[in-house]
Amino acid sequence: MRISAKKVYEVLKREGVEHIHHANSVITSCQFLRNGALLSRGSIEQKGLYQTPQNSDKIDKDMGVWFDVFADSVDIHHRASRLNAYGPVLFLIDIELLKKAYTGGIWITKLNPTRWEGKKHEDKWFTSVKEFENNFKKGEFNQMLVFRHCGGELSFKKYLKEIKLDDPNQKSKHTKIDYYSMAFGALKISMTEGGIDVPIFRRTCVGKCSCINEYSSDMARTDQMYMPKPIKSD
């Protein structure tokens, strides 16, 4: 069900949410910065731009959310103490965007679309304002904000506050440069091209975060997530 941006803003503020979060790869994040907006997977494809493939792409198309923009209420990497499967670049966007920018209505999931097969509509989405008010929980990973009526683009130029970037402590075999430095430079250049100036912070993990081990155990995937240009086959 479409819920007004004003109501979503009120509930998020009540729950102590100050930012909406979106994680992605370096290449895809650079496309966002150049355009000054979060772009849906379908919008990037329509523009003829490159984006890092995601395991959920076919599901998103099948489930009718290919042209929707997704965001979370928390930093999943921090909360789960592991890497975010969608990428090492995290955008933190002031939730004032919901109140001051035109976003249309917002839909809130109950389940990640990767788990929708065979589910009824009411099992996928919050279906009333009251249900949303009574059951939304900050940091519940299945409860995602979905911008379905924003033309596949959620402009964030005035509201992007900072970017967090993971440091996997590894070098790329393609460039011989450490991933963090390479990604940082690509993001800064893209910000300049998009007329954006926000700080990029190196993520500081706490507790027993497993991200470093996860990055080093799948270097092919790490390459995909960090390379600022598509990787050519050997």
PDB file of C-alpha atoms in Angstrom:
ATOM      1  CA  MET A   1       0.000   0.000   0.000  1.00  0.00           C
ATOM      2  CA  ARG A   2       1.161   3.506  -0.806  1.00  0.00           C
ATOM      3  CA  ILE A   3       1.771   5.448   2.423  1.00  0.00           C
ATOM      4  CA  SER A   4       2.228   9.207   2.426  1.00  0.00           C
ATOM      5  CA  ALA A   5       5.800  10.450   2.708  1.00  0.00           C
ATOM      6  CA  LYS A   6       4.669  12.632   5.628  1.00  0.00           C
ATOM      7  CA  LYS A   7       3.394   9.630   7.588  1.00  0.00           C
ATOM      8  CA  VAL A   8       6.535   7.600   6.861  1.00  0.00           C
ATOM      9  CA  TYR A   9       8.622  10.549   8.041  1.00  0.00           C
ATOM     10  CA  GLU A  10       6.633  10.777  11.296  1.00  0.00           C
ATOM     11  CA  VAL A  11       6.999   7.076  12.084  1.00  0.00           C
ATOM     12  CA  LEU A  12      10.721   7.000  11.263  1.00  0.00           C
ATOM     13  CA  LYS A  13      11.362  10.052  13.472  1.00  0.00           C
ATOM     14  CA  ARG A  14       9.395   8.428  16.274  1.00  0.00           C
ATOM     15  CA  GLU A  15      11.605   5.348  15.995  1.00  0.00           C
ATOM     16  CA  GLY A  16      14.796   7.404  16.106  1.00  0.00           C
ATOM     17  CA  VAL A  17      15.706   7.085  12.429  1.00  0.00           C
ATOM     18  CA  GLU A  18      17.753  10.093  11.281  1.00  0.00           C
ATOM     19  CA  HIS A  19      18.932   8.823   7.901  1.00  0.00           C
ATOM     20  CA  ILE A  20      17.775   6.484   5.197  1.00  0.00           C
ATOM     21  CA  HIS A  21      20.552   4.190   4.006  1.00  0.00           C
ATOM     22  CA  HIS A  22      21.415   2.722   0.632  1.00  0.00           C
ATOM     23  CA  ALA A  23      24.383   0.425  -0.035  1.00  0.00           C
ATOM     24  CA  ASN A  24      25.817  -0.396  -3.442  1.00  0.00           C
ATOM     25  CA  SER A  25      28.972  -1.162  -5.421  1.00  0.00           C
ATOM     26  CA  VAL A  26      31.540   1.473  -6.374  1.00  0.00           C
ATOM     27  CA  ILE A  27      30.553   1.566 -10.062  1.00  0.00           C
ATOM     28  CA  THR A  28      26.842   1.871  -9.343  1.00  0.00           C
ATOM     29  CA  SER A  29      27.436   4.436  -6.586  1.00  0.00           C
ATOM     30  CA  CYS A  30      29.462   6.553  -9.000  1.00  0.00           C
ATOM     31  CA  GLN A  31      26.450   6.579 -11.335  1.00  0.00           C
ATOM     32  CA  PHE A  32      24.311   7.855  -8.449  1.00  0.00           C
ATOM     33  CA  LEU A  33      26.758  10.647  -7.658  1.00  0.00           C
ATOM     34  CA  ARG A  34      27.040  11.775 -11.277  1.00  0.00           C
ATOM     35  CA  ASN A  35      23.237  11.945 -11.469  1.00  0.00           C
ATOM     36  CA  GLY A  36      22.685  13.395  -7.983  1.00  0.00           C
ATOM     37  CA  ALA A  37      20.139  10.688  -7.220  1.00  0.00           C
ATOM     38  CA  LEU A  38      19.564   7.096  -6.231  1.00  0.00           C
ATOM     39  CA  LEU A  39      18.534   5.309  -9.411  1.00  0.00           C
ATOM     40  CA  SER A  40      16.484   2.155  -9.750  1.00  0.00           C
ATOM     41  CA  ARG A  41      18.106  -0.838 -11.430  1.00  0.00           C
ATOM     42  CA  GLY A  42      15.703  -0.413 -14.338  1.00  0.00           C
ATOM     43  CA  SER A  43      16.486   3.290 -14.728  1.00  0.00           C
ATOM     44  CA  ILE A  44      20.234   2.672 -14.936  1.00  0.00           C
ATOM     45  CA  GLU A  45      19.609  -0.010 -17.548  1.00  0.00           C
ATOM     46  CA  GLN A  46      17.366   2.331 -19.564  1.00  0.00           C
ATOM     47  CA  LYS A  47      20.011   5.045 -19.499  1.00  0.00           C
ATOM     48  CA  GLY A  48      22.515   2.595 -20.952  1.00  0.00           C
ATOM     49  CA  LEU A  49      24.789   2.911 -17.914  1.00  0.00           C
ATOM     50  CA  TYR A  50      26.799   0.122 -16.351  1.00  0.00           C
ATOM     51  CA  GLN A  51      25.880  -1.270 -12.943  1.00  0.00           C
ATOM     52  CA  THR A  52      27.241  -4.183 -10.964  1.00  0.00           C
ATOM     53  CA  PRO A  53      25.065  -7.280 -11.417  1.00  0.00           C
ATOM     54  CA  GLN A  54      23.124  -8.370  -8.331  1.00  0.00           C
ATOM     55  CA  ASN A  55      21.880 -11.850  -7.525  1.00  0.00           C
ATOM     56  CA  SER A  56      18.400 -10.401  -7.043  1.00  0.00           C
ATOM     57  CA  ASP A  57      18.134  -8.803 -10.512  1.00  0.00           C
ATOM     58  CA  LYS A  58      15.948 -11.497 -12.090  1.00  0.00           C
ATOM     59  CA  ILE A  59      13.749 -11.629  -9.004  1.00  0.00           C
ATOM     60  CA  ASP A  60      13.322  -7.842  -9.012  1.00  0.00           C
ATOM     61  CA  LYS A  61      12.161  -7.996 -12.629  1.00  0.00           C
ATOM     62  CA  ASP A  62       9.829 -10.933 -11.986  1.00  0.00           C
ATOM     63  CA  MET A  63       8.343  -9.279  -8.883  1.00  0.00           C
ATOM     64  CA  GLY A  64       7.750  -5.917 -10.558  1.00  0.00           C
ATOM     65  CA  VAL A  65      10.194  -3.830  -8.507  1.00  0.00           C
ATOM     66  CA  TRP A  66      12.898  -3.368 -11.178  1.00  0.00           C
ATOM     67  CA  PHE A  67      12.085   0.351 -11.510  1.00  0.00           C
ATOM     68  CA  ASP A  68      11.762   0.992  -7.762  1.00  0.00           C
ATOM     69  CA  VAL A  69      14.327   2.610  -5.458  1.00  0.00           C
ATOM     70  CA  PHE A  70      15.071   0.802  -2.176  1.00  0.00           C
ATOM     71  CA  ALA A  71      16.430   2.157   1.121  1.00  0.00           C
ATOM     72  CA  ASP A  72      16.940   0.841   4.660  1.00  0.00           C
ATOM     73  CA  SER A  73      16.314   2.374   8.076  1.00  0.00           C
ATOM     74  CA  VAL A  74      19.743   1.377   9.440  1.00  0.00           C
ATOM     75  CA  ASP A  75      23.319   0.617   8.459  1.00  0.00           C
ATOM     76  CA  ILE A  76      23.022  -3.122   7.853  1.00  0.00           C
ATOM     77  CA  HIS A  77      26.797  -3.705   7.885  1.00  0.00           C
ATOM     78  CA  HIS A  78      27.078  -2.160  11.344  1.00  0.00           C
ATOM     79  CA  ARG A  79      24.010  -3.862  12.754  1.00  0.00           C
ATOM     80  CA  ALA A  80      24.808  -7.347  11.398  1.00  0.00           C
ATOM     81  CA  SER A  81      28.614  -7.131  11.890  1.00  0.00           C
ATOM     82  CA  ARG A  82      29.219  -8.392   8.371  1.00  0.00           C
ATOM     83  CA  LEU A  83      29.548  -6.918   4.895  1.00  0.00           C
ATOM     84  CA  ASN A  84      26.464  -5.645   3.149  1.00  0.00           C
ATOM     85  CA  ALA A  85      25.752  -7.962   0.205  1.00  0.00           C
ATOM     86  CA  TYR A  86      24.680  -5.013  -1.953  1.00  0.00           C
ATOM     87  CA  GLY A  87      28.030  -3.261  -1.755  1.00  0.00           C
ATOM     88  CA  PRO A  88      30.748  -1.506   0.274  1.00  0.00           C
ATOM     89  CA  VAL A  89      29.528   2.063  -0.384  1.00  0.00           C
ATOM     90  CA  LEU A  90      26.861   3.338   1.997  1.00  0.00           C
ATOM     91  CA  PHE A  91      24.881   6.530   1.360  1.00  0.00           C
ATOM     92  CA  LEU A  92      23.441   8.261   4.426  1.00  0.00           C
ATOM     93  CA  ILE A  93      20.575  10.544   3.391  1.00  0.00           C
ATOM     94  CA  ASP A  94      18.777  12.889   5.776  1.00  0.00           C
ATOM     95  CA  ILE A  95      15.181  11.747   6.259  1.00  0.00           C
ATOM     96  CA  GLU A  96      14.146  15.402   5.852  1.00  0.00           C
ATOM     97  CA  LEU A  97      14.156  14.439   2.175  1.00  0.00           C
ATOM     98  CA  LEU A  98      10.898  12.588   2.817  1.00  0.00           C
ATOM     99  CA  LYS A  99       9.224  15.756   4.076  1.00  0.00           C
ATOM    100  CA  LYS A 100      10.715  18.412   1.834  1.00  0.00           C
ATOM    101  CA  ALA A 101      11.359  16.730  -1.510  1.00  0.00           C
ATOM    102  CA  TYR A 102       8.730  15.319  -3.820  1.00  0.00           C
ATOM    103  CA  THR A 103       8.945  11.562  -3.440  1.00  0.00           C
ATOM    104  CA  GLY A 104       5.350  10.554  -4.070  1.00  0.00           C
ATOM    105  CA  GLY A 105       4.028   7.798  -1.835  1.00  0.00           C
ATOM    106  CA  ILE A 106       6.300   5.255  -0.174  1.00  0.00           C
ATOM    107  CA  TRP A 107       5.681   1.538   0.131  1.00  0.00           C
ATOM    108  CA  ILE A 108       7.143  -0.499   3.011  1.00  0.00           C
ATOM    109  CA  THR A 109       8.015  -4.152   2.594  1.00  0.00           C
ATOM    110  CA  LYS A 110       7.390  -6.862   5.167  1.00  0.00           C
ATOM    111  CA  LEU A 111       9.724  -9.255   3.394  1.00  0.00           C
ATOM    112  CA  ASN A 112      12.697  -8.846   1.097  1.00  0.00           C
ATOM    113  CA  PRO A 113      11.466  -9.422  -2.492  1.00  0.00           C
ATOM    114  CA  THR A 114      13.878 -12.376  -2.723  1.00  0.00           C
ATOM    115  CA  ARG A 115      11.428 -14.140  -0.370  1.00  0.00           C
ATOM    116  CA  TRP A 116       8.195 -13.141  -2.109  1.00  0.00           C
ATOM    117  CA  GLU A 117       7.607 -16.176  -4.300  1.00  0.00           C
ATOM    118  CA  GLY A 118       4.247 -17.725  -3.448  1.00  0.00           C
ATOM    119  CA  LYS A 119       3.403 -14.979  -0.938  1.00  0.00           C
ATOM    120  CA  LYS A 120       0.180 -12.957  -0.841  1.00  0.00           C
ATOM    121  CA  HIS A 121       0.183  -9.182  -1.303  1.00  0.00           C
ATOM    122  CA  GLU A 122      -0.438  -8.625   2.423  1.00  0.00           C
ATOM    123  CA  ASP A 123       2.597 -10.772   3.262  1.00  0.00           C
ATOM    124  CA  LYS A 124       4.853  -8.657   1.048  1.00  0.00           C
ATOM    125  CA  TRP A 125       3.769  -5.125   2.001  1.00  0.00           C
ATOM    126  CA  PHE A 126       2.304  -3.173   4.887  1.00  0.00           C
ATOM    127  CA  THR A 127      -1.276  -2.714   3.759  1.00  0.00           C
ATOM    128  CA  SER A 128      -2.507   0.095   6.021  1.00  0.00           C
ATOM    129  CA  VAL A 129      -1.165   3.133   7.814  1.00  0.00           C
ATOM    130  CA  LYS A 130      -2.219   1.662  11.161  1.00  0.00           C
ATOM    131  CA  GLU A 131      -0.384  -1.585  10.487  1.00  0.00           C
ATOM    132  CA  PHE A 132       2.729   0.366   9.561  1.00  0.00           C
ATOM    133  CA  GLU A 133       2.492   2.600  12.654  1.00  0.00           C
ATOM    134  CA  ASN A 134       2.075  -0.397  14.973  1.00  0.00           C
ATOM    135  CA  ASN A 135       4.620  -2.768  13.470  1.00  0.00           C
ATOM    136  CA  PHE A 136       7.489  -0.831  11.934  1.00  0.00           C
ATOM    137  CA  LYS A 137      10.778  -1.509  13.723  1.00  0.00           C
ATOM    138  CA  LYS A 138      13.999   0.390  13.163  1.00  0.00           C
ATOM    139  CA  GLY A 139      16.660  -1.991  11.893  1.00  0.00           C
ATOM    140  CA  GLU A 140      14.320  -4.768  10.764  1.00  0.00           C
ATOM    141  CA  PHE A 141      16.091  -5.801   7.557  1.00  0.00           C
ATOM    142  CA  ASN A 142      12.942  -7.031   5.807  1.00  0.00           C
ATOM    143  CA  GLN A 143      11.193  -3.687   6.295  1.00  0.00           C
ATOM    144  CA  MET A 144      12.554  -1.590   3.441  1.00  0.00           C
ATOM    145  CA  LEU A 145      11.418   1.786   2.140  1.00  0.00           C
ATOM    146  CA  VAL A 146      10.462   1.484  -1.519  1.00  0.00           C
ATOM    147  CA  PHE A 147      10.022   4.582  -3.676  1.00  0.00           C
ATOM    148  CA  ARG A 148       7.658   3.402  -6.406  1.00  0.00           C
ATOM    149  CA  HIS A 149       6.343   6.695  -7.788  1.00  0.00           C
ATOM    150  CA  CYS A 150       9.486   8.787  -8.202  1.00  0.00           C
ATOM    151  CA  GLY A 151      10.218   7.947 -11.832  1.00  0.00           C
ATOM    152  CA  GLY A 152      12.990   5.567 -10.825  1.00  0.00           C
ATOM    153  CA  GLU A 153      15.099   8.444  -9.468  1.00  0.00           C
ATOM    154  CA  LEU A 154      15.296   9.756  -5.907  1.00  0.00           C
ATOM    155  CA  SER A 155      17.188  13.057  -5.968  1.00  0.00           C
ATOM    156  CA  PHE A 156      19.437  13.463  -2.940  1.00  0.00           C
ATOM    157  CA  LYS A 157      21.665  16.455  -3.787  1.00  0.00           C
ATOM    158  CA  LYS A 158      20.430  18.577  -0.883  1.00  0.00           C
ATOM    159  CA  TYR A 159      20.093  15.691   1.559  1.00  0.00           C
ATOM    160  CA  LEU A 160      23.101  13.396   1.148  1.00  0.00           C
ATOM    161  CA  LYS A 161      25.063  13.851   4.376  1.00  0.00           C
ATOM    162  CA  GLU A 162      27.966  11.435   4.096  1.00  0.00           C
ATOM    163  CA  ILE A 163      29.275   8.252   2.535  1.00  0.00           C
ATOM    164  CA  LYS A 164      30.788   5.328   4.430  1.00  0.00           C
ATOM    165  CA  LEU A 165      33.251   3.170   2.534  1.00  0.00           C
ATOM    166  CA  ASP A 166      34.455  -0.260   3.613  1.00  0.00           C
ATOM    167  CA  ASP A 167      38.196  -0.959   3.613  1.00  0.00           C
ATOM    168  CA  PRO A 168      38.804  -4.648   2.782  1.00  0.00           C
ATOM    169  CA  ASN A 169      42.573  -4.308   3.309  1.00  0.00           C
ATOM    170  CA  GLN A 170      43.303  -5.878  -0.061  1.00  0.00           C
ATOM    171  CA  LYS A 171      44.846  -4.811  -3.367  1.00  0.00           C
ATOM    172  CA  SER A 172      43.279  -5.336  -6.765  1.00  0.00           C
ATOM    173  CA  LYS A 173      45.133  -7.778  -8.990  1.00  0.00           C
ATOM    174  CA  HIS A 174      44.046  -5.648 -11.957  1.00  0.00           C
ATOM    175  CA  THR A 175      45.428  -2.293 -10.821  1.00  0.00           C
ATOM    176  CA  LYS A 176      47.807  -3.268  -7.969  1.00  0.00           C
ATOM    177  CA  ILE A 177      46.167  -0.444  -5.985  1.00  0.00           C
ATOM    178  CA  ASP A 178      44.408  -1.039  -2.686  1.00  0.00           C
ATOM    179  CA  TYR A 179      40.655  -1.204  -3.090  1.00  0.00           C
ATOM    180  CA  TYR A 180      39.881   1.540  -0.590  1.00  0.00           C
ATOM    181  CA  SER A 181      42.096   4.159  -2.246  1.00  0.00           C
ATOM    182  CA  MET A 182      40.850   3.224  -5.702  1.00  0.00           C
ATOM    183  CA  ALA A 183      37.199   3.433  -4.630  1.00  0.00           C
ATOM    184  CA  PHE A 184      37.712   6.669  -2.696  1.00  0.00           C
ATOM    185  CA  GLY A 185      39.228   8.358  -5.741  1.00  0.00           C
ATOM    186  CA  ALA A 186      36.466   7.159  -8.073  1.00  0.00           C
ATOM    187  CA  LEU A 187      33.758   8.395  -5.714  1.00  0.00           C
ATOM    188  CA  LYS A 188      35.425  11.811  -5.292  1.00  0.00           C
ATOM    189  CA  ILE A 189      35.699  12.278  -9.065  1.00  0.00           C
ATOM    190  CA  SER A 190      32.056  11.305  -9.517  1.00  0.00           C
ATOM    191  CA  MET A 191      30.999  13.773  -6.816  1.00  0.00           C
ATOM    192  CA  THR A 192      32.832  16.546  -8.644  1.00  0.00           C
ATOM    193  CA  GLU A 193      31.084  15.592 -11.888  1.00  0.00           C
ATOM    194  CA  GLY A 194      27.725  15.662 -10.106  1.00  0.00           C
ATOM    195  CA  GLY A 195      28.313  18.910  -8.228  1.00  0.00           C
ATOM    196  CA  ILE A 196      28.226  17.172  -4.836  1.00  0.00           C
ATOM    197  CA  ASP A 197      30.537  17.724  -1.861  1.00  0.00           C
ATOM    198  CA  VAL A 198      30.065  15.422   1.125  1.00  0.00           C
ATOM    199  CA  PRO A 199      32.623  13.621   3.293  1.00  0.00           C
ATOM    200  CA  ILE A 200      33.635  10.021   2.647  1.00  0.00           C
ATOM    201  CA  PHE A 201      34.502   8.164   5.848  1.00  0.00           C
ATOM    202  CA  ARG A 202      36.441   4.936   6.156  1.00  0.00           C
ATOM    203  CA  ARG A 203      34.165   2.500   7.960  1.00  0.00           C
ATOM    204  CA  THR A 204      35.261   1.595  11.478  1.00  0.00           C
ATOM    205  CA  CYS A 205      33.940  -1.835  12.355  1.00  0.00           C
ATOM    206  CA  VAL A 206      33.084  -2.742  15.917  1.00  0.00           C
ATOM    207  CA  GLY A 207      32.961  -6.021  17.768  1.00  0.00           C
ATOM    208  CA  LYS A 208      33.507  -9.217  15.837  1.00  0.00           C
ATOM    209  CA  CYS A 209      32.698  -7.950  12.346  1.00  0.00           C
ATOM    210  CA  SER A 210      33.392 -10.616   9.718  1.00  0.00           C
ATOM    211  CA  CYS A 211      33.644  -8.291   6.707  1.00  0.00           C
ATOM    212  CA  ILE A 212      37.425  -8.526   6.214  1.00  0.00           C
ATOM    213  CA  ASN A 213      37.301 -12.329   6.112  1.00  0.00           C
ATOM    214  CA  GLU A 214      34.307 -12.214   3.774  1.00  0.00           C
ATOM    215  CA  TYR A 215      36.029  -9.830   1.357  1.00  0.00           C
ATOM    216  CA  SER A 216      39.213 -11.922   1.279  1.00  0.00           C
ATOM    217  CA  SER A 217      37.361 -15.222   0.849  1.00  0.00           C
ATOM    218  CA  ASP A 218      35.698 -14.142  -2.436  1.00  0.00           C
ATOM    219  CA  MET A 219      38.108 -11.896  -4.297  1.00  0.00           C
ATOM    220  CA  ALA A 220      36.180 -12.170  -7.569  1.00  0.00           C
ATOM    221  CA  ARG A 221      33.134 -10.659  -5.888  1.00  0.00           C
ATOM    222  CA  THR A 222      35.283  -8.063  -4.125  1.00  0.00           C
ATOM    223  CA  ASP A 223      36.694  -7.043  -7.516  1.00  0.00           C
ATOM    224  CA  GLN A 224      33.158  -6.625  -8.830  1.00  0.00           C
ATOM    225  CA  MET A 225      32.191  -4.471  -5.860  1.00  0.00           C
ATOM    226  CA  TYR A 226      35.232  -2.175  -5.887  1.00  0.00           C
ATOM    227  CA  MET A 227      36.415  -1.736  -9.481  1.00  0.00           C
ATOM    228  CA  PRO A 228      35.308   1.671 -10.848  1.00  0.00           C
ATOM    229  CA  LYS A 229      35.135   0.223 -14.373  1.00  0.00           C
ATOM    230  CA  PRO A 230      33.785  -3.112 -15.664  1.00  0.00           C
ATOM    231  CA  ILE A 231      36.291  -5.948 -15.410  1.00  0.00           C
ATOM    232  CA  LYS A 232      37.346  -7.429 -18.725  1.00  0.00           C
ATOM    233  CA  SER A 233      37.551 -11.199 -18.960  1.00  0.00           C
ATOM    234  CA  ASP A 234      41.083 -12.599 -18.913  1.00  0.00           C
TER     235      ASP A 234
END
